Coordinates of C-alpha atoms and ligand atoms in Angstrom, one line a residue:
X1 CA 26.8 2.5 0.8
X2 CA 29.5 4.9 0.0
X3 CA 29.5 6.4 -3.4
X4 CA 25.8 6.7 -3.6
X5 CA 25.9 10.6 -3.7
X6 CA 27.8 10.4 -6.9
X7 CA 24.8 9.5 -8.6
X8 CA 23.4 12.4 -10.5
X9 CA 20.3 14.4 -9.4
X10 CA 17.9 16.0 -11.2
X11 CA 15.0 18.1 -10.8
X12 CA 12.2 17.5 -13.4
X13 CA 9.9 19.9 -15.3
X14 CA 6.2 19.2 -14.5
X15 CA 5.4 20.7 -18.0
X16 CA 7.5 19.1 -20.4
X17 CA 9.1 16.4 -18.5
X18 CA 12.8 17.6 -19.1
X19 CA 15.3 17.1 -16.4
X20 CA 18.0 19.4 -15.1
X21 CA 21.0 18.4 -12.9
X22 CA 21.0 19.7 -9.3
X23 CA 24.3 21.3 -8.7
X24 CA 24.7 21.5 -5.0
X25 CA 22.2 24.3 -4.7
X26 CA 18.6 24.0 -3.7
X27 CA 16.8 21.1 -5.3
X28 CA 13.8 23.7 -6.3
X29 CA 14.9 27.3 -6.3
X30 CA 12.0 29.5 -5.8
X31 CA 10.9 30.7 -9.2
X32 CA 12.6 28.1 -11.1
X33 CA 12.8 28.5 -14.9
X34 CA 12.7 25.3 -16.7
X35 CA 15.4 25.8 -19.5
X36 CA 13.9 23.3 -21.8
X37 CA 10.4 24.9 -22.1
X38 CA 10.8 28.2 -20.3
X39 CA 8.0 27.6 -18.0
X40 CA 8.4 29.7 -14.7
X41 CA 7.2 27.8 -11.7
X42 CA 5.3 30.2 -9.4
X43 CA 6.5 30.5 -5.7
X44 CA 5.3 32.4 -2.5
X45 CA 7.2 33.4 0.3
X46 CA 10.1 31.4 -1.1
X47 CA 8.0 28.4 -1.3
X48 CA 8.1 26.8 -5.0
X49 CA 4.3 26.0 -5.8
X50 CA 4.1 23.1 -8.0
X51 CA 0.5 22.1 -7.7
X52 CA -1.0 25.6 -6.6
X53 CA -4.5 24.7 -7.9
X54 CA -4.8 22.1 -5.1
X55 CA -3.1 24.5 -2.5
X56 CA -5.3 24.6 0.8
X57 CA -8.2 22.8 -0.9
X58 CA -9.7 20.1 1.6
X59 CA -8.6 17.4 -0.6
X60 CA -7.4 14.6 1.6
X61 CA -6.9 17.0 4.6
X62 CA -8.4 20.1 6.2
X63 CA -5.8 22.9 6.3
X64 CA -7.3 24.2 9.6
X65 CA -6.2 21.1 11.4
X66 CA -2.6 22.4 11.2
X67 CA -3.1 25.0 13.9
X68 CA -4.6 22.1 16.1
X69 CA -1.7 19.7 15.3
X70 CA 1.0 22.4 15.9
X71 CA -0.4 23.1 19.3
X72 CA -1.0 19.5 20.3
X73 CA 2.1 17.4 18.7
X74 CA 4.8 18.1 21.0
X75 CA 4.6 15.9 24.1
X76 CA 1.6 14.0 22.7
X77 CA 2.5 10.3 23.3
X78 CA 1.7 9.1 19.8
X79 CA 3.7 11.9 18.1
X80 CA 6.7 11.8 20.2
X81 CA 7.0 7.8 20.1
X82 CA 6.4 7.8 16.6
X83 CA 9.1 10.3 15.9
X84 CA 11.7 7.8 18.0
X85 CA 10.6 5.1 15.7
X86 CA 11.0 7.0 12.6
X87 CA 14.5 8.7 13.2
X88 CA 15.6 5.1 14.9
X89 CA 14.7 3.3 11.6
X90 CA 16.4 6.1 9.5
X91 CA 19.6 5.7 11.7
X92 CA 19.6 1.9 11.6
X93 CA 18.9 1.4 8.1
X94 CA 20.1 4.2 6.2
X95 CA 22.7 5.9 8.5
X96 CA 24.7 7.3 5.4
X97 CA 21.7 9.2 4.0
X98 CA 22.3 13.0 3.4
X99 CA 19.7 14.1 1.4
X100 CA 16.1 13.7 2.8
X101 CA 12.6 14.4 1.5
X102 CA 9.5 14.2 3.6
X103 CA 6.2 14.3 1.8
X104 CA 3.4 15.8 3.9
X105 CA 5.6 17.3 6.3
X106 CA 2.7 19.2 7.9
X107 CA 3.8 21.5 10.7
X108 CA 7.3 20.0 10.4
X109 CA 7.3 17.9 14.0
X110 CA 8.8 15.0 12.3
X111 CA 11.2 17.0 10.2
X112 CA 12.5 18.9 13.2
X113 CA 13.7 15.6 14.9
X114 CA 15.2 14.3 11.6
X115 CA 16.9 17.5 11.2
X116 CA 18.5 17.2 14.7
X117 CA 19.5 13.6 14.1
X118 CA 22.3 13.9 12.0
X119 CA 24.1 16.3 9.4
X120 CA 22.2 16.7 6.2
X121 CA 23.3 18.0 3.0
X122 CA 19.7 18.5 2.0
X123 CA 16.6 18.6 4.0
X124 CA 13.2 19.0 2.3
X125 CA 9.6 19.0 3.4
X126 CA 6.8 19.2 0.9
X127 CA 3.2 19.7 1.4
X128 CA 0.2 19.9 -0.5
X129 CA -1.0 22.6 1.8
X130 CA 1.1 25.5 2.4
X131 CA -0.8 26.4 5.8
X132 CA 1.3 23.9 7.5
X133 CA 4.6 25.3 6.2
X134 CA 4.3 28.3 8.2
X135 CA 4.7 26.3 11.3
X136 CA 7.3 24.1 9.7
X137 CA 9.6 27.4 9.0
X138 CA 9.5 28.4 12.7
X139 CA 10.6 24.7 13.6
X140 CA 13.4 24.4 11.4
X141 CA 16.9 25.8 10.4
X142 CA 16.6 28.2 7.4
X143 CA 18.5 26.0 5.0
X144 CA 15.6 23.4 5.2
X145 CA 13.8 23.8 2.0
X146 CA 10.2 24.0 1.8
X147 CA 8.1 23.1 -1.4
X148 CA 4.3 23.0 -2.2
X149 CA 3.6 19.9 -4.4
X150 CA 1.3 17.1 -5.4
X151 CA 3.1 13.9 -4.1
X152 CA 1.7 12.0 -6.9
X153 CA 3.8 14.1 -9.0
X154 CA 7.4 15.0 -7.6
X155 CA 9.5 17.0 -9.9
X156 CA 12.7 15.2 -9.2
X157 CA 14.7 12.2 -10.3
X158 CA 17.3 10.4 -7.9
X159 CA 17.5 13.9 -5.7
X160 CA 17.2 12.0 -2.4
X161 CA 18.8 9.0 -0.7
X162 CA 16.2 8.8 1.7
X163 CA 12.3 9.7 1.5
X164 CA 9.4 9.4 3.6
X165 CA 5.7 9.9 3.9
X166 CA 4.4 9.3 7.5
X167 CA 0.5 9.0 8.0
X168 CA 0.1 10.7 4.4
X169 CA -0.9 8.2 1.5
X170 CA -3.8 7.0 3.3
X171 CA -5.3 10.6 2.4
X172 CA -4.6 9.8 -1.2
X173 CA -7.0 7.9 -3.5
X174 CA -4.1 6.7 -5.8
X175 CA -1.5 5.8 -3.2
X176 CA 0.6 3.8 -5.7
X177 CA 0.8 7.0 -7.8
X178 CA 2.8 8.4 -4.6
X179 CA 4.8 5.3 -4.2
X180 CA 6.0 5.5 -7.8
X181 CA 6.8 9.1 -7.4
X182 CA 8.8 8.7 -4.3
X183 CA 10.8 5.8 -6.1
X184 CA 11.5 8.1 -9.1
X185 CA 12.8 10.8 -6.5
X186 CA 14.8 8.4 -4.7
X187 CA 18.1 7.3 -6.0
X188 CA 18.9 3.6 -6.5
X189 CA 20.3 1.8 -3.1
X190 CA 18.6 4.9 -1.3
X191 CA 15.4 4.5 1.0
X192 CA 12.1 5.1 1.8
X193 CA 10.3 5.0 5.1
X194 CA 6.4 4.9 4.9
X195 CA 4.0 4.8 7.9
X196 CA 0.1 4.3 7.4
X197 CA -2.8 3.5 9.7
X198 CA -3.7 -0.3 9.7
X199 CA -6.5 -2.6 10.1
X200 CA -9.6 -2.0 8.3
X201 CA -11.6 -3.4 11.7
X202 CA -10.1 -0.3 13.4
X203 CA -11.8 1.9 10.9
X204 CA -13.7 4.6 13.0
X205 CA -15.1 8.0 12.9
X206 CA -11.5 9.5 13.4
X207 CA -10.7 8.0 10.0
X208 CA -13.6 10.1 8.4
X209 CA -12.8 13.1 10.4
X210 CA -9.2 12.9 9.0
X211 CA -10.3 12.0 5.7
X212 CA -8.7 8.9 5.2
X213 CA -9.3 6.8 2.2
X214 CA -8.4 3.7 4.0
X215 CA -6.4 1.6 6.5
X216 CA -4.1 -0.9 5.3
X217 CA -4.4 -4.5 5.3
X218 CA -2.1 -7.3 6.0
X219 CA 0.8 -7.1 3.5
X220 CA -1.0 -4.4 1.4
X221 CA 1.7 -1.6 1.7
X222 CA 4.5 -4.0 1.4
X223 CA 2.9 -5.3 -1.9
X224 CA 2.3 -1.7 -3.1
X225 CA 5.9 -0.8 -2.4
X226 CA 7.3 -3.9 -4.2
X227 CA 5.1 -3.1 -7.0
X228 CA 6.6 0.5 -7.4
X229 CA 10.5 -0.5 -7.4
X230 CA 11.2 -1.0 -3.6
X231 CA 12.5 -4.0 -1.7
X232 CA 11.2 -4.5 1.8
X233 CA 14.1 -4.2 4.3
X234 CA 11.8 -4.0 7.6
X235 CA 8.1 -4.0 8.5
X236 CA 6.3 -3.7 11.7
X237 CA 3.3 -2.6 13.5
X238 CA 3.5 0.6 15.7
X239 CA 1.4 1.1 18.5
X240 CA 1.0 -2.9 19.0
X241 CA 0.9 -2.5 22.6
X242 CA -2.0 -0.1 22.6
X243 CA -4.0 -2.2 20.0
X244 CA -6.3 -3.6 23.0
X245 CA -7.1 -0.2 24.1
X246 CA -7.6 1.3 20.6
X247 CA -10.0 -1.8 19.9
X248 CA -11.9 -1.2 23.2
X249 CA -12.3 2.4 22.5
X250 CA -13.9 1.7 19.3
X251 CA -16.7 -0.4 21.2
X252 CA -17.9 2.3 23.5
X253 CA -20.1 5.3 22.6
X254 CA -17.9 8.4 22.9
X255 CA -18.9 12.2 23.3
X256 CA -15.7 13.7 22.3
X257 CA -15.0 16.3 19.6
X258 CA -14.3 15.7 16.2
X259 CA -10.8 16.8 16.7
X260 CA -10.1 14.7 19.7
X261 CA -11.6 11.7 17.9
X262 CA -9.2 12.3 15.0
X263 CA -6.2 12.3 17.1
X264 CA -7.3 10.5 20.0
X265 CA -6.1 13.7 22.2
X266 CA -8.5 13.6 24.8
X267 CA -6.2 12.3 27.6
X268 CA -5.2 13.4 30.8
X269 CA -1.5 14.1 31.3
X270 CA -1.0 11.2 33.6
X271 CA -2.5 8.8 30.7
X272 CA -0.6 10.5 28.4
X273 CA 2.9 9.8 30.2
X274 CA 1.6 6.2 30.7
X275 CA 1.1 5.6 27.0
X276 CA 4.4 7.4 26.1
X277 CA 6.4 4.9 28.5
X278 CA 4.6 1.8 26.9
X279 CA 5.4 3.4 23.4
X280 CA 9.0 4.0 24.2
X281 CA 9.4 0.2 25.4
X282 CA 7.9 -0.8 22.3
X283 CA 10.2 1.4 20.0
X284 CA 13.0 0.4 21.7
X285 CA 11.8 -3.3 21.2
X286 CA 11.3 -2.6 17.3
X287 CA 14.7 -0.9 16.7
X288 CA 16.1 -4.2 18.2
X289 CA 14.5 -6.1 15.4
X290 CA 10.9 -7.2 16.9
X291 CA 8.5 -7.0 14.2
X292 CA 4.8 -6.5 15.8
X293 CA 2.1 -8.4 13.8
X294 CA -0.7 -6.3 14.6
X295 CA -1.1 -2.5 15.9
X296 CA -2.8 0.9 15.1
X297 CA -0.1 1.7 12.2
X298 CA 2.0 0.0 9.8
X299 CA 5.8 1.2 9.1
X300 CA 7.7 -0.4 6.3
X301 CA 11.3 0.4 5.2
X302 CA 12.2 0.0 1.6
X303 CA 15.1 0.2 -0.4
X304 CA 14.7 1.8 -4.1
X305 CA 15.8 -1.4 -6.2
Ligands
LIG1 ZN1 10.0 22.3 -19.1

C-alpha cells in the first residue's frame, strides 16, 4: 500500500479539461484560476462553485431537508449505525488512505466521523446544494475543504486514495456518470465505498419524497462499479436484520408526515435504542466478514483498478 501517495494528483478544469498538479495545498483553492484557459471558478464563503447553476435546485434532493437532517441524524439508529459501518469498512479495507473525498456530504454527519477516525492529509466534502455545507462547516475542523460540484463531473484526477458516496447516487439519473467521475478522482489502487437503497420491492412513498430515481437490484451496483473501473472487494446488505420490519411497515397504512416517511423518524426513543442495538450487532458481524444477502441498503467496497 505504501507509495500510493507518490502518484501525482491533479485538479482538472471543467472548461478546457487541462489538468494542474496539486502540490500539497488545497485540492481546489477558492477562486481557482485555470492556468491553461484563464477561467476563474466562482466561490462563495470560501466554497468553490463548480456547478453554481444547479445549486439549491430541487434536482435529486430538496435542500430544505438539510435542516431536518441536521437536527435528527445524531442519535438516530440508522445514521449512527451506518457511520459505524462506513468508517469500519474504510479502516478495514483502506487503513492507509490519507486523502478522502465524500460526494454528497450533506450536513457533514458522516464526514465528521471519518475526520475523527484517523489522521488525514486531505479531507474534502462535496455537495450539489451548498445549503448543507453550512451545517457541515460547524461540525468539522477548519482544515476540511468543502466544494460545490456536480458529482457527474468531478474536477480532479487521482487526487484521492479513498472516495465515497453514501445514499447519494440513487438520486442521480445517470448514476454511472458519478461512478466514472469517482474512478477518475480516485488514484489507481485507491478505494471507493458506495451505499445505496436496495430492493425495488421496498419502493415506497419514502423513496418518492426523497427524490430517489431507483432502489438497486441484486448485483446492480457491483456491475456498475465494475463497468466503471473498480474491482469489488466487499459487498453486503445493511439493515439486513431490520428487513422484516421494513417490509411490514410498507404493508400497513401510515398517517405519518412526509419527512417522517422519508427517514423513518417516527420512532420512540426506546424503539430507537433497540434498533440501534440490533444494527450495532449487525455491523460488528459485517465488519467481521459476514455478507448479508438482503436488507434495506447495499454497501459495496471497490478498488480503483
Ligand atoms: Zn481551463
